[in-house]
Coordinates of C-alpha atoms in Angstrom, one line a residue:
M1 CA 100.7 157.1 66.9
T2 CA 103.6 159.5 68.2
S3 CA 103.0 162.5 71.4
A4 CA 104.8 164.7 72.5
V5 CA 104.5 166.1 75.8
T6 CA 107.1 169.5 75.6
S7 CA 107.7 172.3 78.1
D8 CA 111.0 175.1 79.7
T9 CA 113.4 172.0 80.7
S10 CA 114.8 174.8 83.4
A11 CA 110.9 174.6 84.9
R12 CA 110.4 171.9 87.6
P13 CA 106.6 170.3 88.1
G14 CA 106.4 170.8 92.0
Y15 CA 103.7 169.2 94.0
G16 CA 101.8 172.3 93.3
Q17 CA 101.1 171.7 90.0
L18 CA 100.9 168.1 89.7
L19 CA 98.2 168.6 92.1
R20 CA 96.3 171.4 90.2
T21 CA 95.6 168.4 87.7
P22 CA 92.3 168.1 86.8
G23 CA 90.5 165.1 88.7
A24 CA 93.8 165.0 90.9
L25 CA 92.1 166.0 94.1
G26 CA 88.9 163.2 93.6
F27 CA 91.0 160.0 93.8
V28 CA 93.9 161.5 95.6
L29 CA 92.3 162.8 99.1
P30 CA 89.8 159.7 99.3
G31 CA 93.2 157.2 98.3
F32 CA 95.0 158.5 101.5
A33 CA 92.0 158.0 104.0
A34 CA 92.1 154.2 102.2
R35 CA 94.7 153.9 103.0
L36 CA 96.4 155.0 106.1
P37 CA 95.0 152.2 108.3
F38 CA 97.0 149.6 106.2
G39 CA 100.0 151.7 108.8
M40 CA 97.8 150.9 111.4
L41 CA 97.2 147.9 111.3
T42 CA 100.6 145.6 112.6
I43 CA 101.3 147.9 115.2
S44 CA 97.8 147.9 116.3
I45 CA 97.7 143.9 116.5
L46 CA 101.1 143.6 118.0
L47 CA 100.1 145.9 121.1
L48 CA 96.2 144.2 121.2
V49 CA 97.4 140.4 121.4
Q50 CA 100.6 141.2 124.1
H51 CA 98.1 142.9 126.2
T52 CA 95.8 140.3 126.3
T53 CA 98.6 136.9 126.1
G54 CA 101.5 138.8 127.2
S55 CA 103.6 137.8 125.2
Y56 CA 105.5 139.8 122.0
G57 CA 105.8 136.4 120.9
S58 CA 102.5 135.0 120.1
A59 CA 102.2 139.1 119.0
G60 CA 104.5 138.8 116.8
I61 CA 102.9 135.4 115.4
V62 CA 99.3 136.7 114.3
A63 CA 100.9 140.3 113.0
A64 CA 103.2 138.6 110.9
V65 CA 100.4 135.6 109.5
T66 CA 98.3 139.0 108.5
G67 CA 101.5 139.9 106.1
I68 CA 102.7 137.3 105.6
S69 CA 98.7 136.4 103.9
M70 CA 98.4 140.4 102.3
A71 CA 101.9 139.9 100.8
L72 CA 100.7 136.4 98.8
S73 CA 97.5 137.7 97.6
A74 CA 97.9 141.1 96.9
P75 CA 100.4 140.7 93.7
L76 CA 97.2 138.3 92.5
M77 CA 94.4 141.4 93.3
G78 CA 96.5 143.3 91.5
I79 CA 96.8 141.0 88.3
F80 CA 92.5 141.2 89.4
T81 CA 93.0 144.8 89.1
D82 CA 94.9 145.1 85.8
R83 CA 91.9 142.8 83.8
F84 CA 89.0 144.0 85.5
G85 CA 88.9 147.2 87.0
Q86 CA 89.5 148.5 90.4
T87 CA 86.1 149.3 92.0
A88 CA 85.1 145.7 90.8
V89 CA 87.8 144.3 93.1
L90 CA 87.6 146.6 95.4
L91 CA 83.7 146.8 97.0
P92 CA 83.9 143.3 98.4
V93 CA 87.6 143.4 99.6
V94 CA 86.7 146.8 101.6
L95 CA 83.8 144.4 103.6
A96 CA 85.7 141.1 104.2
H97 CA 88.7 143.4 105.6
S98 CA 86.4 145.0 108.0
A99 CA 84.9 141.9 108.6
A100 CA 87.9 140.2 109.2
V101 CA 90.1 142.5 111.9
T102 CA 86.4 143.2 113.3
G103 CA 86.2 139.6 113.9
L104 CA 89.8 139.2 115.0
A105 CA 89.7 141.6 117.9
A106 CA 86.6 140.0 119.2
L107 CA 88.8 137.0 119.3
A108 CA 91.5 138.6 121.1
L109 CA 89.2 140.0 124.1
L110 CA 87.2 137.0 124.5
D111 CA 91.5 135.7 125.2
A112 CA 91.0 132.8 122.2
P113 CA 94.1 131.0 122.1
V114 CA 97.3 132.4 119.5
W115 CA 96.8 128.9 117.1
A116 CA 92.7 130.7 116.8
L117 CA 94.2 134.1 116.7
A118 CA 96.4 133.1 113.7
L119 CA 93.4 131.4 112.3
A120 CA 91.3 134.3 112.2
A121 CA 94.7 136.9 111.2
V122 CA 94.5 134.8 107.3
P123 CA 91.6 136.4 106.0
A124 CA 92.1 139.6 108.0
G125 CA 95.6 139.9 105.9
A126 CA 94.5 138.4 102.5
S127 CA 92.2 141.2 102.7
V128 CA 93.9 144.0 102.8
P129 CA 93.0 146.5 100.2
Q130 CA 95.8 147.7 97.3
V131 CA 94.6 151.1 97.9
G132 CA 98.6 152.5 97.2
P133 CA 99.4 150.5 94.1
M134 CA 95.6 151.6 92.7
V135 CA 96.7 155.2 93.2
R136 CA 99.8 155.4 91.3
A137 CA 98.2 153.3 89.0
R138 CA 95.7 156.5 88.6
W139 CA 98.9 159.1 88.3
A140 CA 100.5 156.9 85.3
A141 CA 96.9 156.7 83.4
T142 CA 96.6 160.5 84.3
L143 CA 100.1 162.1 83.4
E144 CA 100.8 159.7 80.6
G145 CA 103.0 160.9 78.8
S146 CA 103.7 164.0 80.9
P147 CA 107.6 165.3 83.3
L148 CA 104.9 165.1 86.0
L149 CA 105.8 161.4 86.2
P150 CA 108.0 161.2 88.1
T151 CA 106.8 164.1 90.6
A152 CA 103.8 161.4 90.4
A153 CA 106.6 158.9 91.7
A154 CA 108.1 161.4 94.7
F155 CA 104.3 162.3 95.8
E156 CA 102.8 158.9 96.3
S157 CA 106.2 157.4 97.9
V158 CA 105.7 160.5 100.5
T159 CA 102.7 159.4 101.4
D160 CA 103.1 156.0 101.9
E161 CA 106.4 156.9 104.0
F162 CA 103.7 158.8 105.5
T163 CA 100.9 156.4 105.5
F164 CA 103.5 153.8 107.6
V165 CA 104.7 155.9 109.5
V166 CA 101.7 158.1 111.4
G167 CA 99.4 155.1 111.0
P168 CA 101.8 153.5 113.5
V169 CA 101.5 156.4 115.6
L170 CA 97.5 157.2 115.8
A171 CA 97.6 153.1 116.6
T172 CA 99.5 153.6 119.5
A173 CA 97.6 156.1 120.7
L174 CA 94.3 155.0 120.4
C175 CA 95.5 151.2 121.9
T176 CA 97.6 153.3 124.9
G177 CA 94.4 155.9 125.7
V178 CA 92.0 154.5 124.8
H179 CA 91.4 150.7 124.5
P180 CA 94.1 148.2 123.6
A181 CA 91.7 147.4 120.6
A182 CA 90.4 150.8 119.5
G183 CA 93.3 150.6 117.3
L184 CA 91.4 148.0 115.3
V185 CA 88.2 149.0 115.2
T186 CA 89.7 152.2 114.0
E187 CA 91.2 150.4 111.1
A188 CA 88.5 148.0 110.6
A189 CA 86.5 151.7 110.4
L190 CA 88.4 153.6 108.1
T191 CA 89.2 150.8 105.6
L192 CA 85.6 150.6 105.0
L193 CA 85.1 154.4 104.5
G194 CA 87.9 155.4 102.8
G195 CA 87.8 152.6 100.2
L196 CA 84.2 152.9 99.8
L197 CA 85.1 156.8 98.9
F198 CA 87.9 155.9 96.8
A199 CA 85.9 153.1 94.7
A200 CA 82.8 156.1 93.9
Q201 CA 85.6 157.7 92.2
R202 CA 85.3 155.9 88.8
A203 CA 86.6 158.7 86.3
S204 CA 90.3 158.5 87.0
Q205 CA 90.6 155.2 86.9
P206 CA 92.7 153.4 84.5
K207 CA 91.4 151.4 81.6
T208 CA 91.2 147.6 82.4
H209 CA 93.6 145.1 80.6
A210 CA 91.6 142.1 80.2
P211 CA 93.2 139.9 77.1
S212 CA 89.8 139.3 75.4
V213 CA 88.6 143.1 75.3
T214 CA 91.8 144.6 74.1
G215 CA 93.8 142.0 72.1
E216 CA 97.1 142.5 73.3
K217 CA 99.8 140.3 75.2
R218 CA 99.5 140.2 78.7
A219 CA 102.6 140.4 80.7
F220 CA 103.5 139.3 83.8
A221 CA 105.0 141.7 86.1
L222 CA 107.4 138.9 87.8
S223 CA 108.6 137.9 84.5
F224 CA 111.4 141.0 84.8
P225 CA 114.5 140.4 86.8
G226 CA 114.3 144.3 87.8
L227 CA 110.7 143.5 89.0
R228 CA 112.6 140.6 90.9
V229 CA 116.2 142.9 92.1
L230 CA 113.3 145.3 93.8
I231 CA 111.4 142.5 96.0
F232 CA 114.8 142.1 97.4
A233 CA 115.4 145.8 98.7
F234 CA 111.8 145.8 99.2
L235 CA 112.1 142.8 101.7
G236 CA 115.0 144.8 104.2
I237 CA 112.8 147.9 103.5
G238 CA 109.7 146.1 105.2
A239 CA 112.5 144.4 107.9
V240 CA 113.2 147.1 108.9
F241 CA 109.8 148.6 108.8
G242 CA 108.6 145.6 111.9
G243 CA 112.0 145.5 113.8
M244 CA 111.1 149.3 114.4
Q245 CA 107.9 148.2 115.5
V246 CA 108.0 146.0 118.4
S247 CA 111.6 146.5 119.4
L248 CA 110.9 150.6 120.1
A249 CA 107.2 148.7 122.2
A250 CA 109.6 147.1 124.0
F251 CA 112.1 149.2 124.8
S252 CA 109.7 151.5 125.7
N253 CA 108.5 149.3 128.1
E254 CA 111.7 148.3 129.1
M255 CA 111.9 152.2 130.6
G256 CA 109.2 152.7 132.3
N257 CA 107.2 154.4 130.3
P258 CA 105.2 152.6 127.4
G259 CA 103.3 155.7 125.9
A260 CA 107.0 157.1 124.8
N261 CA 106.5 154.2 122.4
G262 CA 105.0 156.9 120.2
L263 CA 106.6 159.7 120.4
L264 CA 109.8 157.6 119.6
Y265 CA 108.1 156.2 116.2
G266 CA 106.3 159.8 115.9
V267 CA 110.8 161.0 115.7
F268 CA 111.5 157.9 113.3
A269 CA 108.5 159.2 111.1
A270 CA 110.0 163.2 110.9
G271 CA 113.2 161.4 109.3
N272 CA 110.6 159.6 106.8
M273 CA 108.8 162.7 106.0
I274 CA 111.6 165.1 105.7
A275 CA 113.8 163.0 103.3
G276 CA 110.5 161.7 101.7
I277 CA 109.5 165.8 100.4
A278 CA 113.0 166.3 99.8
M279 CA 113.6 163.3 97.3
G280 CA 110.6 164.8 95.4
A281 CA 111.9 168.9 95.4
I282 CA 115.4 167.7 94.0
A283 CA 116.3 166.5 90.1
W284 CA 118.1 164.7 90.5
K285 CA 121.9 164.3 88.1
I286 CA 122.5 160.6 89.3
G287 CA 121.0 157.9 87.7
P288 CA 117.8 155.8 90.0
R289 CA 120.3 152.4 90.0
R290 CA 123.2 154.2 91.7
R291 CA 120.7 156.4 93.7
L292 CA 119.2 153.1 95.2
I293 CA 122.1 151.7 95.5
L294 CA 123.7 154.8 97.6
G295 CA 120.2 155.3 99.7
Y296 CA 120.3 151.5 101.1
I297 CA 124.1 151.6 101.6
G298 CA 123.1 155.0 104.1
L299 CA 120.2 152.4 105.2
T300 CA 121.9 149.2 106.6
A301 CA 124.8 151.5 107.9
A302 CA 122.0 153.6 109.8
A303 CA 119.8 150.1 110.9
S304 CA 123.4 148.4 112.3
V305 CA 123.5 150.2 115.2
L306 CA 120.6 150.9 116.5
W307 CA 121.6 148.0 118.9
A308 CA 123.1 150.1 121.1
A309 CA 120.9 152.8 122.4
N310 CA 120.3 152.9 126.5
S311 CA 118.5 156.0 126.5
M312 CA 115.3 157.4 125.3
I313 CA 116.9 160.4 123.7
L314 CA 120.1 158.0 121.5
L315 CA 117.4 156.0 120.5
G316 CA 115.4 159.0 118.6
A317 CA 118.3 160.0 117.5
L318 CA 118.7 157.0 115.9
G319 CA 115.3 156.6 114.4
L320 CA 115.8 159.6 112.7
V321 CA 118.8 158.9 110.9
V322 CA 117.3 155.7 110.2
G323 CA 114.3 157.3 108.8
L324 CA 115.8 159.5 106.9
C325 CA 117.6 156.9 104.9
I326 CA 114.8 155.2 103.9
A327 CA 113.1 157.3 101.6
P328 CA 115.8 157.7 99.2
A329 CA 115.4 154.0 98.8
L330 CA 111.5 153.6 99.5
I331 CA 111.3 156.2 96.6
T332 CA 113.9 155.7 93.7
G333 CA 112.3 151.6 93.9
Y334 CA 108.7 153.3 93.3
T335 CA 110.5 155.2 90.5
M336 CA 111.9 152.6 89.3
V337 CA 108.8 150.3 88.3
E338 CA 107.5 153.1 86.1
Q339 CA 111.1 152.0 83.6
L340 CA 111.1 148.6 84.4
I341 CA 107.0 147.5 83.7
P342 CA 105.0 148.2 80.9
A343 CA 101.9 149.7 81.8
N344 CA 99.4 146.7 81.4
A345 CA 101.6 145.1 84.4
R346 CA 102.0 148.5 86.5
T347 CA 99.4 147.8 89.5
E348 CA 100.6 144.3 90.1
A349 CA 104.3 145.2 90.0
F350 CA 103.3 148.1 92.9
T351 CA 101.3 145.3 94.9
W352 CA 104.8 143.1 94.4
L353 CA 107.0 145.8 96.0
T354 CA 104.0 146.7 98.8
G355 CA 103.3 143.0 99.6
S356 CA 107.6 142.2 100.2
I357 CA 107.7 145.2 102.1
A358 CA 104.7 143.2 104.4
F359 CA 106.2 140.2 104.4
G360 CA 109.2 141.8 105.4
Q361 CA 107.7 143.6 108.3
A362 CA 105.7 139.9 109.5
I363 CA 109.6 138.1 109.2
A364 CA 110.2 140.4 111.0
V365 CA 108.5 141.1 113.7
I366 CA 108.4 136.8 114.6
L367 CA 112.0 137.5 115.4
A368 CA 112.3 140.4 116.8
G369 CA 109.3 139.3 119.2
R370 CA 111.5 135.9 119.8
L371 CA 114.4 138.1 120.8
T372 CA 113.2 140.6 122.6
D373 CA 110.8 138.6 124.5
A374 CA 114.4 136.3 125.7
H375 CA 116.9 139.0 125.5
G376 CA 115.3 142.4 125.8
S377 CA 114.4 145.1 123.0
S378 CA 117.9 145.7 122.0
F379 CA 118.2 141.9 120.0
G380 CA 115.2 142.7 118.6
F381 CA 117.1 145.3 116.6
L382 CA 119.9 143.4 115.7
V383 CA 116.7 142.3 113.5
P384 CA 117.3 145.9 110.9
M385 CA 120.5 145.3 110.5
G386 CA 120.7 142.0 110.1
A387 CA 117.7 142.1 107.2
T388 CA 119.3 145.2 105.2
A389 CA 123.1 143.5 105.4
L390 CA 121.3 140.6 103.5
A391 CA 119.3 142.6 101.1
L392 CA 122.3 145.2 100.3
T393 CA 124.3 142.5 99.1
A394 CA 121.9 141.5 96.8
L395 CA 121.0 143.9 95.6
L396 CA 124.7 145.1 94.8
A397 CA 125.5 141.5 93.7
L398 CA 121.9 141.6 90.6
R399 CA 122.8 145.6 90.1
A400 CA 122.9 144.4 86.5
R401 CA 119.5 143.7 86.5
L402 CA 118.6 147.3 87.4
A403 CA 120.0 149.0 84.0
P404 CA 117.5 151.8 83.1
T405 CA 118.5 150.5 79.5
A406 CA 116.4 147.3 80.4
P407 CA 112.4 149.1 80.1
S408 CA 113.3 150.8 76.8
R409 CA 114.4 147.2 74.8
I410 CA 111.8 146.0 77.0
V411 CA 109.1 148.9 75.4
N412 CA 110.7 149.0 72.0
A413 CA 110.5 144.9 71.8
S414 CA 106.7 145.5 72.3
A415 CA 105.9 147.8 69.9
Q416 CA 108.0 146.0 67.3
E417 CA 106.1 143.2 67.8
D418 CA 102.6 145.2 67.9
A419 CA 103.7 147.0 64.5
P420 CA 103.0 146.3 60.8
A421 CA 106.4 144.9 59.6
A422 CA 107.6 148.1 57.1
P423 CA 108.0 146.8 53.4
A424 CA 111.7 147.0 52.8
K425 CA 111.4 148.7 49.1
T426 CA 109.6 151.7 51.3
E427 CA 113.4 152.3 53.5
S428 CA 115.5 151.4 50.3
K429 CA 113.8 154.1 48.6
A430 CA 113.7 157.5 51.5
P431 CA 116.8 159.7 50.6
A432 CA 119.4 159.6 52.2
T433 CA 119.1 163.0 54.1
A434 CA 115.8 162.2 55.1
R435 CA 116.9 159.0 57.2
A436 CA 119.6 161.1 58.9
T437 CA 117.2 163.8 59.5
T438 CA 115.1 161.1 61.1
Q439 CA 118.3 160.2 63.5
T440 CA 119.0 163.6 64.8
T441 CA 115.2 164.8 65.5
P442 CA 115.4 167.0 68.2
S443 CA 112.5 164.3 70.6
T444 CA 115.5 161.1 69.6
A445 CA 118.3 163.5 71.5
S446 CA 116.2 164.7 74.3
R447 CA 114.8 161.0 75.0
N448 CA 118.4 159.7 74.6
R449 CA 119.2 162.6 77.7
V450 CA 116.0 161.1 79.8
N451 CA 118.2 157.5 79.9
E452 CA 121.9 159.2 80.6
R453 CA 120.5 162.0 83.0
G454 CA 118.2 159.6 85.0
M455 CA 114.9 159.8 85.9
G456 CA 115.0 161.8 88.4
H457 CA 115.3 165.1 85.8
R458 CA 112.5 166.5 84.7
V459 CA 112.4 166.8 81.1
P460 CA 110.6 166.5 78.3
V461 CA 109.3 163.5 76.8
T462 CA 108.0 161.8 74.1
V463 CA 106.1 158.6 74.6
D464 CA 105.6 155.5 71.2

């Protein structure tokens, strides 16, 4: 069965049109409330544990255990979500997460040893609800075959970036201005409230893909080489977030103004948001693979000079540039999932990328914390530099696996495998003129133009 979605190619679907999609606000708003706490978790743990232990290294260990646990559990949560539905997974997860985070905060305030805090961090991280990937899956199901899909991908990446950068600012304000544990307590409460509200929006949930029900073959996202390349790239992005969180906090303390950490991170946030909004508004003339590589080159260059900052003003300016450079790489990477991964594994694919950010952030927090304790904040900034350089090297070496034609071959192979074979005689009896017409239909030409011009263009698409 073939369904075509057509529109004027000169029209550029924007954020306003996207949010007017029937039912969209019903899952976008509670989805945002449920995913904002994710951006608060790491920095809240860092600030609380550093306050109770006096060590950025110890705080980094606890925060890293949380991130690693989340990174390991996220893909499994994505698989369960694809198979059993979002509500079935979210309800127990948000309850478990709120309880685990509250317990971690209580242990820290009781001056528990670092090993006990690290042990408590395991369930706190493993139970982080994967709301961002779930929202992306709802957009994909709601807009299937629509030219608004690229706009939705950009919108969700902007929302993710807003979460990554506003969450730490809010957590810092709570931890430094209210109470060292206020960030974690607020994170637990928002996760519970937002998660329950989001789980209640059942109408927009994508269908489940349990093999016993649908009869379709299960595709595991990690089996596609393009996703494995994106994981390398997202590890480097996570390292930027983790290294910046530790090093900015340490730098502010060294300057005698701990509260300035929120301001510095807010400037970093502004760069992310400006670039993220622009990414969704531009009709790109270059393909996503090239955009990803160019964006990552800019990110690596920007992260390589953070260590040289010796004043608040200079560090703020450099942080703004790093923020501007994160968005092109992050948004393009998320957008490419639509090309590289089939629908029945996309939630899992998104959780792999989210988990990669968390894992990279966790490792960076450990390394930056150790370096900061031993040598000062300047050495902590070396972690984003080294991580992005390594990720860029892997991205350049493996870029062939991100070829835009790869997903179409996967989709076509899957369709041919599932479809009944056409009798050979029917093919031979088809008039030559009909065959020629079939090869030059507008829909085929349109598909070819989409592949050539890249996913960033909002053009009519035909979905088979």
